[in-house]
Amino acid sequence: MVVLAASIVGKSGKVLVSRQFVDMSRIRIEGLLAAFPKLVGTGKQHTYIETENVRYVYQPIEALYLLLVTNKQSNILEDLETLRMLSKLVPEYSYSLDEEGICKTAFELIFAFDEVISLGHKENVTVAQVKQYCEMESHEEKLHKLVLQSKINETKDVMKRKANEIDKSKIEKGRGDKGGFMSLQSMGSGRIENNFSDMSISGGGGGGFGSGSGFGLSTDIESFSTKSKGRPPSSATAPPKGFGMQLGKSQKTNQFLESLKAEGEVILEDVQPKASQSRSAAPPLTDPITLTVEEKLNVTLKRDGGVSNFDVQGTLGLQILNQEDGHIQVQIETGGNPGILFKTHPNMNKELFSNENILGLKDPNRPFPTGQSGDAGGVGLLKWRMQTTDESIVPLTINCWPSVSGNETYVSIEYEASSVFDLRNVVISVPLPALREAPNVRQVDGEWRYDSRNSILEWSVLLIDDSNRSGSMEFVVPPADSSVFFPISVQFSATNTFSDLKVLNVIPIKGGAPPKFAQRTQLITDNYQVV
């Protein structure tokens, strides 16, 4: 068998792609291809034509012909097998089988033809092998990129360590300049380690919590310096202006980043959020005492039904604005859920909580810390946890049904929400195969958005209440395996919690009128997936 040329020809006779495999003159190849449209007749049952010198073996592809020109001594069975292999490759590289689509991917098709036919003879390869060979991956190139990326990561780590050291020096110096602050060396044994939250309850030498001049709230230095960048330091612990260095403004650092960008590397610059952004995320405190009840959901649901993991972690935080309101006790009420295990802070009076559901310090002479802390939840007083495999208590279930029909995949997704919770700002993120265009959304209850960079379809519902406990969406994409659409990620928030914890009263220990207090309650998703 000897294949002289492989071509894609329009039915009008226009040659779109042509690859010559043997030593022949260009004029002869063009003459053979020009003669082909005149030889093709209508109504013929076979797909080959023999002339005096050559044989044309062809296959119609919509408005085009995939054509092999061979000598007459060639084995026609091998010719047909080669033609079938090429017909499988053409749709892999050209999504639109018309003249415009073929011309756009002409070079890729020629390279693929070269992998199938070598010097006129068919190679024993598969479609997957041809695609792998055409990608031309280089191990050396990958190694070079890994080395370069490791150098960039190492440089970023050095910059972060330097930034942490500067932050520490600023905090220590700022505390030393203010009379109400104490240096870390002077805290001594007066510091009470708080293993429950990021904040630590500390007491000065002699005065403890009850000291009039002592500051009742200090931030753990290590946890402060390693906070996530999305949470700026609060004004209460910010160092005075004019001290220390300004990190990130040096010319050498900018030149280094610019040189990396010039080499084609993508540099993600860390942007410190403004104070206005942080205030919009967490409303400022207006009441003298604020208690925050927060529960975080970690849920993994199975795509065919059932619960793989269901974990609720809750905290009760306290924030006090004025120092004179620090001598208090907090009376709470829980919903009586037997599956929830409560655990108080080590500095809390455990017997008082067990007998009367009152949260108070072991030493009643010490006040609670005052001032707005860097953590929006305040100082942790109580935490709880609940784990179960009962699917009936899941606040939101997702059902995804992909089905392939012809050259399209129809995907139907529906949600069902529990009547216990009203869910806000619900976003259901569905991964999609790589698409050239946005999916065809035929029906949706709510709004949708296509993230082309990450190939994710986001389905959002502003509020799910008794009026829309269930909803659905249907969209169409090209053929894809059903596993492509998983895992589905879900985000939402609610004002109800599983613990149903409520603050009944704030009791002043030293007498007087009970101070005003406010309670904030929210349920948020930390990791909610359908796999």
Coordinates of C-alpha atoms in Angstrom, one line a residue:
M1 CA 0.0 0.0 0.0
V2 CA 1.3 3.5 -0.9
V3 CA -0.7 6.6 -0.1
L4 CA 0.3 9.4 -2.4
A5 CA -1.7 12.2 -0.7
A6 CA -4.4 12.8 1.8
S7 CA -6.7 15.8 1.3
I8 CA -9.9 17.4 2.4
V9 CA -11.8 18.8 -0.6
G10 CA -15.0 20.8 -0.8
K11 CA -17.8 19.5 -3.0
S12 CA -17.2 22.5 -5.3
G13 CA -13.7 21.2 -5.9
K14 CA -11.8 23.6 -3.6
V15 CA -8.8 22.0 -1.9
L16 CA -8.9 22.9 1.8
V17 CA -6.1 20.7 3.2
S18 CA -3.6 18.5 1.3
R19 CA -0.6 16.5 2.5
Q20 CA 1.8 14.8 0.0
F21 CA 3.6 11.6 1.3
V22 CA 5.8 10.6 -1.6
D23 CA 8.1 12.4 -3.9
M24 CA 5.9 13.7 -6.7
S25 CA 5.7 17.0 -8.4
R26 CA 3.3 19.6 -7.1
I27 CA 1.8 20.0 -10.5
R28 CA 0.8 16.4 -10.7
I29 CA -0.7 16.4 -7.2
E30 CA -2.8 19.4 -8.1
G31 CA -3.8 17.8 -11.4
L32 CA -5.0 14.7 -9.6
L33 CA -7.0 16.7 -7.1
A34 CA -8.5 18.9 -9.8
A35 CA -9.7 15.8 -11.6
F36 CA -11.4 14.3 -8.6
P37 CA -14.6 16.4 -8.6
K38 CA -15.2 15.6 -12.2
L39 CA -15.0 11.8 -11.6
V40 CA -17.4 11.8 -8.6
G41 CA -20.8 10.9 -9.8
T42 CA -24.2 11.0 -8.0
G43 CA -26.0 7.9 -6.8
K44 CA -23.0 5.7 -6.6
Q45 CA -22.9 3.1 -3.9
H46 CA -19.1 2.8 -3.5
T47 CA -16.7 5.4 -2.3
Y48 CA -13.7 4.7 -4.5
I49 CA -12.8 5.6 -8.1
E50 CA -10.0 4.0 -10.2
T51 CA -8.3 5.7 -13.1
E52 CA -5.5 4.5 -15.4
N53 CA -2.8 5.3 -12.8
V54 CA -4.3 6.0 -9.4
R55 CA -7.2 5.1 -7.1
Y56 CA -9.3 7.7 -5.3
V57 CA -10.7 6.5 -1.9
Y58 CA -13.0 9.0 -0.3
Q59 CA -15.6 9.6 2.4
P60 CA -18.2 12.4 2.5
I61 CA -18.1 14.5 5.7
E62 CA -21.1 16.8 5.5
A63 CA -20.3 19.2 2.7
L64 CA -16.7 18.0 2.3
Y65 CA -14.8 15.0 1.0
L66 CA -12.0 13.3 2.9
L67 CA -9.8 11.9 0.1
L68 CA -6.9 9.5 -0.2
V69 CA -5.0 9.2 -3.5
T70 CA -3.2 5.8 -3.8
N71 CA -1.6 3.7 -6.5
K72 CA -3.7 0.9 -8.0
Q73 CA -1.5 -1.8 -6.4
S74 CA -2.5 -0.6 -2.9
N75 CA -4.7 -2.8 -0.7
I76 CA -8.1 -1.2 -0.7
L77 CA -9.0 -2.7 2.7
E78 CA -5.9 -1.0 4.2
D79 CA -6.9 2.2 2.4
L80 CA -10.4 2.1 3.9
E81 CA -8.9 1.5 7.4
T82 CA -6.6 4.5 7.0
L83 CA -9.5 6.6 5.8
R84 CA -11.6 5.6 8.8
M85 CA -8.7 6.6 11.1
L86 CA -8.4 10.0 9.4
S87 CA -12.2 10.5 9.6
K88 CA -12.0 10.1 13.4
L89 CA -9.2 12.6 13.7
V90 CA -10.9 15.4 11.7
P91 CA -13.7 16.1 14.3
E92 CA -11.1 16.0 17.1
Y93 CA -9.3 19.0 15.7
S94 CA -12.1 20.9 13.9
Y95 CA -15.3 21.4 15.8
S96 CA -17.1 22.8 12.8
L97 CA -16.9 20.6 9.7
D98 CA -17.2 23.4 7.1
E99 CA -14.7 25.2 5.0
E100 CA -14.0 27.9 7.6
G101 CA -13.5 25.4 10.4
I102 CA -11.2 23.2 8.4
C103 CA -9.1 26.1 7.2
K104 CA -8.6 27.4 10.8
T105 CA -7.2 24.0 11.9
A106 CA -5.4 23.1 8.7
F107 CA -1.9 22.9 10.3
E108 CA -3.2 20.7 13.2
L109 CA -4.8 18.4 10.7
I110 CA -1.7 18.1 8.6
F111 CA 0.4 17.2 11.7
A112 CA -2.2 14.6 12.6
F113 CA -2.1 13.1 9.1
D114 CA 1.6 12.8 9.4
E115 CA 1.3 10.7 12.5
V116 CA -1.1 8.3 10.8
I117 CA 0.8 7.9 7.4
S118 CA 4.5 7.8 7.2
L119 CA 6.2 7.7 3.7
G120 CA 2.9 6.5 2.2
H121 CA 2.4 3.7 4.7
K122 CA -0.1 3.5 7.6
E123 CA 1.3 3.6 11.1
N124 CA -0.3 1.4 13.8
V125 CA -1.6 4.2 16.1
T126 CA -4.8 5.1 17.8
V127 CA -6.6 8.5 18.0
A128 CA -5.4 9.0 21.6
Q129 CA -1.8 8.3 20.6
V130 CA -2.0 10.8 17.7
K131 CA -3.2 13.5 20.0
Q132 CA -0.5 12.8 22.5
Y133 CA 2.2 12.9 19.8
C134 CA 0.9 16.2 18.4
E135 CA 1.0 17.9 21.8
M136 CA 4.8 17.6 21.7
E137 CA 5.2 17.8 25.5
S138 CA 8.7 18.4 26.6
H139 CA 10.0 16.9 29.9
E140 CA 12.8 19.5 30.0
E141 CA 10.3 22.3 29.5
K142 CA 8.2 21.0 32.4
L143 CA 11.2 20.7 34.6
H144 CA 12.3 24.2 33.8
K145 CA 8.9 25.6 34.7
L146 CA 8.8 23.7 37.9
V147 CA 12.3 25.0 38.9
L148 CA 11.2 28.6 38.0
Q149 CA 8.0 28.3 40.0
S150 CA 9.8 26.9 43.0
K151 CA 12.2 29.9 42.9
I152 CA 9.2 32.3 42.7
N153 CA 7.5 30.5 45.7
E154 CA 10.7 30.6 47.7
T155 CA 11.0 34.4 47.0
K156 CA 7.4 35.0 48.1
D157 CA 8.0 33.0 51.3
V158 CA 11.0 35.2 52.1
M159 CA 8.9 38.3 51.5
K160 CA 6.2 37.0 53.7
R161 CA 8.6 36.2 56.5
K162 CA 10.1 39.7 56.3
A163 CA 6.6 41.2 56.3
N164 CA 5.7 39.2 59.5
E165 CA 8.9 40.3 61.2
I166 CA 8.1 44.0 60.4
D167 CA 4.5 43.5 61.6
K168 CA 5.8 42.1 64.9
S169 CA 8.2 44.9 65.5
K170 CA 5.4 47.5 64.7
I171 CA 3.0 45.9 67.2
E172 CA 5.6 45.6 69.9
K173 CA 6.7 49.2 69.5
G174 CA 3.1 50.4 69.3
R175 CA 2.3 48.6 72.6
G176 CA 5.4 50.0 74.2
D177 CA 4.5 53.6 73.3
K178 CA 0.9 53.4 74.8
G179 CA 0.5 53.3 78.6
G180 CA -2.3 50.8 78.6
F181 CA -0.2 48.2 76.7
M182 CA 2.4 45.9 78.1
S183 CA 5.4 44.3 76.3
L184 CA 5.4 40.5 75.8
Q185 CA 8.2 40.2 78.3
S186 CA 6.2 41.9 81.0
M187 CA 3.2 39.7 80.7
G188 CA 4.8 36.8 82.4
S189 CA 2.6 34.4 84.0
G190 CA -0.4 36.8 83.9
R191 CA -1.1 35.6 80.4
I192 CA -3.9 33.0 80.0
E193 CA -3.5 30.9 76.9
N194 CA -6.6 30.7 74.9
N195 CA -6.5 27.5 72.9
F196 CA -10.1 27.9 71.7
S197 CA -10.0 31.0 69.5
D198 CA -7.4 33.3 67.9
M199 CA -7.8 35.8 70.7
S200 CA -6.2 35.4 74.1
I201 CA -7.5 36.7 77.4
S202 CA -4.6 38.3 79.3
G203 CA -4.1 40.0 82.6
G204 CA -1.5 42.5 83.7
G205 CA 0.7 42.0 86.7
G206 CA -1.3 42.5 89.9
G207 CA -4.4 44.1 88.5
G208 CA -5.6 41.2 86.3
F209 CA -8.9 41.8 84.5
G210 CA -10.1 44.1 87.2
S211 CA -7.2 46.6 86.8
G212 CA -8.5 50.0 85.8
S213 CA -5.4 50.9 83.7
G214 CA -4.8 47.5 82.3
F215 CA -6.1 46.6 78.8
G216 CA -8.1 43.5 79.0
L217 CA -7.6 42.2 75.4
S218 CA -4.4 41.4 73.7
T219 CA -3.9 39.8 70.3
D220 CA -1.7 36.7 70.0
I221 CA 1.3 37.8 68.0
E222 CA 1.9 34.6 66.1
S223 CA -1.7 34.2 65.1
F224 CA -2.0 37.9 64.2
S225 CA 1.0 37.9 61.8
T226 CA -0.2 34.7 60.1
K227 CA -3.8 35.9 59.6
S228 CA -5.2 35.5 56.1
K229 CA -4.6 38.5 53.9
G230 CA -8.3 39.1 53.5
R231 CA -8.7 40.2 57.1
P232 CA -7.0 43.6 57.8
P233 CA -5.8 44.4 61.3
S234 CA -8.2 46.4 63.4
S235 CA -7.8 50.0 64.4
A236 CA -7.4 49.1 68.0
T237 CA -4.2 47.2 67.4
A238 CA -2.8 49.1 64.4
P239 CA 0.7 50.6 65.0
P240 CA 1.1 54.4 64.9
K241 CA 1.8 55.9 61.5
G242 CA 5.3 56.8 60.7
F243 CA 7.0 53.8 62.3
G244 CA 8.8 51.0 60.6
M245 CA 9.3 50.3 56.9
Q246 CA 6.8 50.4 54.0
L247 CA 6.8 46.9 52.6
G248 CA 6.1 46.4 48.9
K249 CA 7.1 49.9 47.8
S250 CA 10.8 49.3 47.2
Q251 CA 12.1 49.7 43.7
K252 CA 14.1 46.4 43.7
T253 CA 11.0 44.4 44.6
N254 CA 9.0 46.0 41.7
Q255 CA 11.9 45.4 39.3
F256 CA 12.0 41.7 40.3
L257 CA 8.3 41.3 39.8
E258 CA 8.4 43.1 36.4
S259 CA 11.2 40.8 35.3
L260 CA 9.1 37.8 36.1
K261 CA 6.2 39.2 34.2
A262 CA 8.4 39.9 31.2
E263 CA 9.3 36.2 31.2
G264 CA 5.7 35.3 30.9
E265 CA 5.0 34.3 34.5
V266 CA 1.6 35.2 36.0
I267 CA 2.2 37.2 39.3
L268 CA -0.7 37.4 41.7
E269 CA -0.1 40.5 43.7
D270 CA -1.5 40.5 47.3
V271 CA -3.8 43.5 47.7
Q272 CA -4.6 44.6 51.2
P273 CA -8.3 45.4 51.4
K274 CA -9.3 48.9 52.5
A275 CA -10.9 49.7 55.8
S276 CA -14.2 50.5 54.0
Q277 CA -14.3 47.0 52.5
S278 CA -13.8 45.3 55.9
R279 CA -16.6 47.5 57.4
S280 CA -19.0 46.5 54.6
A281 CA -18.3 42.8 55.2
A282 CA -18.9 43.1 59.0
P283 CA -21.2 46.0 60.2
P284 CA -19.6 48.1 62.9
L285 CA -20.7 47.5 66.5
T286 CA -23.2 50.0 67.9
D287 CA -24.4 48.2 71.0
P288 CA -22.3 48.1 74.2
I289 CA -22.3 44.3 74.2
T290 CA -22.6 42.1 71.1
L291 CA -22.8 38.3 71.2
T292 CA -22.3 36.5 67.9
V293 CA -23.6 33.0 67.3
E294 CA -22.0 31.4 64.2
E295 CA -22.2 27.9 62.8
K296 CA -20.1 26.6 59.9
L297 CA -21.3 23.7 57.7
N298 CA -19.0 21.0 56.3
V299 CA -21.2 18.7 54.2
T300 CA -20.4 16.1 51.6
L301 CA -23.4 14.6 49.8
K302 CA -23.4 11.6 47.4
R303 CA -24.7 12.2 43.9
D304 CA -26.9 9.2 44.1
G305 CA -28.3 10.1 47.5
G306 CA -27.0 9.8 51.1
V307 CA -24.6 11.7 53.3
S308 CA -20.8 11.0 53.3
N309 CA -20.0 13.7 55.9
F310 CA -22.1 16.2 57.9
D311 CA -20.2 18.3 60.4
V312 CA -21.5 21.5 62.2
Q313 CA -19.1 23.6 64.2
G314 CA -20.4 26.5 66.2
T315 CA -19.0 29.3 68.3
L316 CA -20.4 32.0 70.6
G317 CA -18.3 35.1 70.6
L318 CA -18.4 38.2 72.9
Q319 CA -17.5 41.8 72.1
I320 CA -17.7 44.6 74.7
L321 CA -17.1 48.2 73.8
N322 CA -16.8 49.9 77.2
Q323 CA -14.6 48.7 80.1
E324 CA -17.2 49.4 82.7
D325 CA -19.4 46.7 81.1
G326 CA -16.8 43.9 81.5
H327 CA -18.1 42.5 84.8
I328 CA -21.0 40.4 83.5
Q329 CA -22.4 36.9 83.1
V330 CA -24.3 35.7 80.0
Q331 CA -27.4 33.5 80.4
I332 CA -28.2 31.4 77.3
E333 CA -30.7 28.9 76.2
T334 CA -30.1 26.0 73.8
G335 CA -32.5 24.2 71.5
G336 CA -32.1 20.9 73.4
N337 CA -30.6 19.1 70.4
P338 CA -29.2 15.8 71.9
G339 CA -26.7 15.5 69.0
I340 CA -24.9 18.7 69.9
L341 CA -21.9 18.6 72.3
F342 CA -21.1 21.9 74.0
K343 CA -17.7 22.9 75.4
T344 CA -16.9 26.0 77.3
H345 CA -13.7 28.1 77.2
P346 CA -11.1 27.0 79.8
N347 CA -11.5 30.2 81.7
M348 CA -15.3 29.8 82.1
N349 CA -17.0 28.4 85.2
K350 CA -18.0 25.0 83.9
E351 CA -20.3 24.2 86.9
L352 CA -22.2 27.4 86.5
F353 CA -22.8 26.6 82.9
S354 CA -23.8 23.0 83.5
N355 CA -26.3 23.9 86.3
E356 CA -27.8 27.2 85.2
N357 CA -26.7 27.7 81.5
I358 CA -24.8 30.8 82.6
L359 CA -21.4 31.7 81.1
G360 CA -19.1 33.5 83.6
L361 CA -15.4 33.6 84.4
K362 CA -13.9 31.4 87.1
D363 CA -12.7 34.6 88.9
P364 CA -15.7 36.9 89.1
N365 CA -13.4 39.8 90.0
R366 CA -11.9 39.8 86.5
P367 CA -13.7 41.6 83.7
F368 CA -14.2 40.3 80.2
P369 CA -11.9 41.8 77.6
T370 CA -13.1 45.1 76.1
G371 CA -12.6 46.9 72.8
Q372 CA -13.2 45.8 69.2
S373 CA -11.0 42.8 68.4
G374 CA -9.5 41.9 65.1
D375 CA -11.7 38.8 64.9
A376 CA -15.3 39.7 63.8
G377 CA -16.6 37.0 66.2
G378 CA -15.0 38.5 69.3
V379 CA -13.6 36.5 72.2
G380 CA -14.8 32.9 72.2
L381 CA -16.9 31.8 75.2
L382 CA -18.5 28.6 74.0
K383 CA -18.2 26.1 71.1
W384 CA -20.1 23.1 70.0
R385 CA -20.1 20.4 67.3
M386 CA -22.7 18.1 65.7
Q387 CA -22.0 15.1 63.4
T388 CA -24.6 12.9 61.8
T389 CA -25.5 10.9 58.7
D390 CA -29.2 11.7 58.8
E391 CA -30.0 13.1 55.3
S392 CA -33.4 14.5 56.6
I393 CA -31.6 17.4 58.5
V394 CA -29.6 18.6 55.5
P395 CA -30.7 22.1 54.7
L396 CA -30.2 21.9 50.9
T397 CA -30.0 18.8 48.7
I398 CA -28.9 18.9 45.0
N399 CA -29.8 16.3 42.3
C400 CA -27.9 16.4 39.0
W401 CA -29.1 14.3 36.0
P402 CA -26.8 14.4 32.9
S403 CA -28.0 12.5 29.8
V404 CA -26.4 12.2 26.4
S405 CA -28.6 12.4 23.4
G406 CA -26.9 12.5 20.0
N407 CA -24.3 15.2 19.9
E408 CA -25.6 17.0 23.0
T409 CA -25.6 16.4 26.7
Y410 CA -28.8 17.5 28.6
V411 CA -28.2 18.3 32.2
S412 CA -31.1 18.8 34.7
I413 CA -30.3 20.1 38.2
E414 CA -32.8 20.6 41.0
Y415 CA -32.5 21.7 44.6
E416 CA -34.8 20.9 47.5
A417 CA -34.5 23.0 50.7
S418 CA -35.5 22.1 54.2
S419 CA -38.5 24.0 55.7
V420 CA -36.4 24.8 58.8
F421 CA -34.1 27.2 57.2
D422 CA -34.6 30.2 54.9
L423 CA -31.4 30.3 52.8
R424 CA -29.9 33.5 51.5
N425 CA -27.4 34.2 48.7
V426 CA -27.4 30.6 47.4
V427 CA -24.8 29.9 44.7
I428 CA -24.6 26.4 43.2
S429 CA -21.4 26.0 41.1
V430 CA -21.4 23.2 38.5
P431 CA -18.1 22.3 36.7
L432 CA -18.4 21.9 33.0
P433 CA -16.2 20.5 30.2
A434 CA -14.0 23.0 28.3
L435 CA -16.4 24.9 26.1
R436 CA -15.8 27.4 23.3
E437 CA -19.1 29.2 24.1
A438 CA -21.4 29.5 27.1
P439 CA -23.8 26.6 27.7
N440 CA -27.3 26.8 26.3
V441 CA -29.5 27.3 29.5
R442 CA -33.0 26.5 28.5
Q443 CA -34.7 26.9 31.9
V444 CA -33.6 28.3 35.3
D445 CA -35.3 29.3 38.5
G446 CA -33.1 32.3 39.5
E447 CA -30.0 33.7 37.7
W448 CA -27.0 32.0 36.1
R449 CA -23.5 33.1 35.1
Y450 CA -20.8 31.2 33.1
D451 CA -17.2 31.5 34.4
S452 CA -15.3 30.8 31.1
R453 CA -11.9 30.9 32.8
N454 CA -12.6 28.1 35.3
S455 CA -15.4 26.5 33.1
I456 CA -18.0 26.7 35.9
L457 CA -21.7 27.4 35.6
E458 CA -22.9 29.4 38.7
W459 CA -26.6 29.1 39.5
S460 CA -27.7 31.8 42.1
V461 CA -30.9 32.2 44.0
L462 CA -31.1 35.3 46.2
L463 CA -33.6 33.8 48.8
I464 CA -35.1 30.4 49.3
D465 CA -38.1 30.4 51.6
D466 CA -41.6 28.9 51.7
S467 CA -42.4 30.3 48.2
N468 CA -39.6 28.4 46.4
R469 CA -38.4 25.4 48.5
S470 CA -37.6 23.6 45.3
G471 CA -36.2 24.8 41.9
S472 CA -34.6 23.5 38.8
M473 CA -32.3 24.4 35.9
E474 CA -31.7 22.7 32.6
F475 CA -28.8 23.4 30.1
V476 CA -27.2 21.8 27.1
V477 CA -23.5 21.2 26.4
P478 CA -21.6 19.1 23.9
P479 CA -21.2 15.4 24.6
A480 CA -19.4 14.8 28.0
D481 CA -19.0 12.1 30.6
S482 CA -21.4 12.5 33.6
S483 CA -18.4 12.6 36.1
V484 CA -17.4 16.0 34.5
F485 CA -20.2 17.8 36.3
F486 CA -19.0 16.8 39.8
P487 CA -18.2 17.8 42.4
I488 CA -20.9 20.5 42.7
S489 CA -20.1 23.2 45.3
V490 CA -22.8 25.1 47.2
Q491 CA -22.6 28.3 49.2
F492 CA -25.4 30.0 51.2
S493 CA -26.1 31.6 54.6
A494 CA -29.0 31.6 57.0
T495 CA -30.1 33.4 60.2
N496 CA -31.2 30.1 61.9
T497 CA -28.8 27.6 63.4
F498 CA -28.9 23.9 64.3
S499 CA -28.2 24.6 68.0
D500 CA -31.0 27.3 68.1
L501 CA -28.8 29.0 70.8
K502 CA -30.3 32.2 72.2
V503 CA -29.0 34.8 74.6
L504 CA -31.6 35.4 77.3
N505 CA -30.0 37.9 79.5
V506 CA -26.7 39.7 80.4
I507 CA -26.3 39.9 84.2
P508 CA -24.1 42.6 85.8
I509 CA -22.1 41.1 88.6
K510 CA -21.5 44.3 90.5
G511 CA -25.1 45.4 90.4
G512 CA -26.8 48.1 88.5
A513 CA -29.0 48.1 85.5
P514 CA -28.4 45.3 82.9
P515 CA -26.4 46.7 80.0
K516 CA -27.9 46.7 76.5
F517 CA -26.8 43.8 74.3
A518 CA -27.4 42.6 70.7
Q519 CA -27.2 39.1 69.3
R520 CA -26.0 38.2 65.8
T521 CA -26.8 34.7 64.5
Q522 CA -25.7 33.2 61.2
L523 CA -25.2 29.8 59.6
I524 CA -22.6 29.7 56.8
T525 CA -21.1 27.1 54.5
D526 CA -17.5 26.3 54.9
N527 CA -17.3 23.3 52.5
Y528 CA -20.6 22.1 51.0
Q529 CA -20.2 19.6 48.1
V530 CA -22.0 17.0 46.1
V531 CA -19.6 14.4 44.9

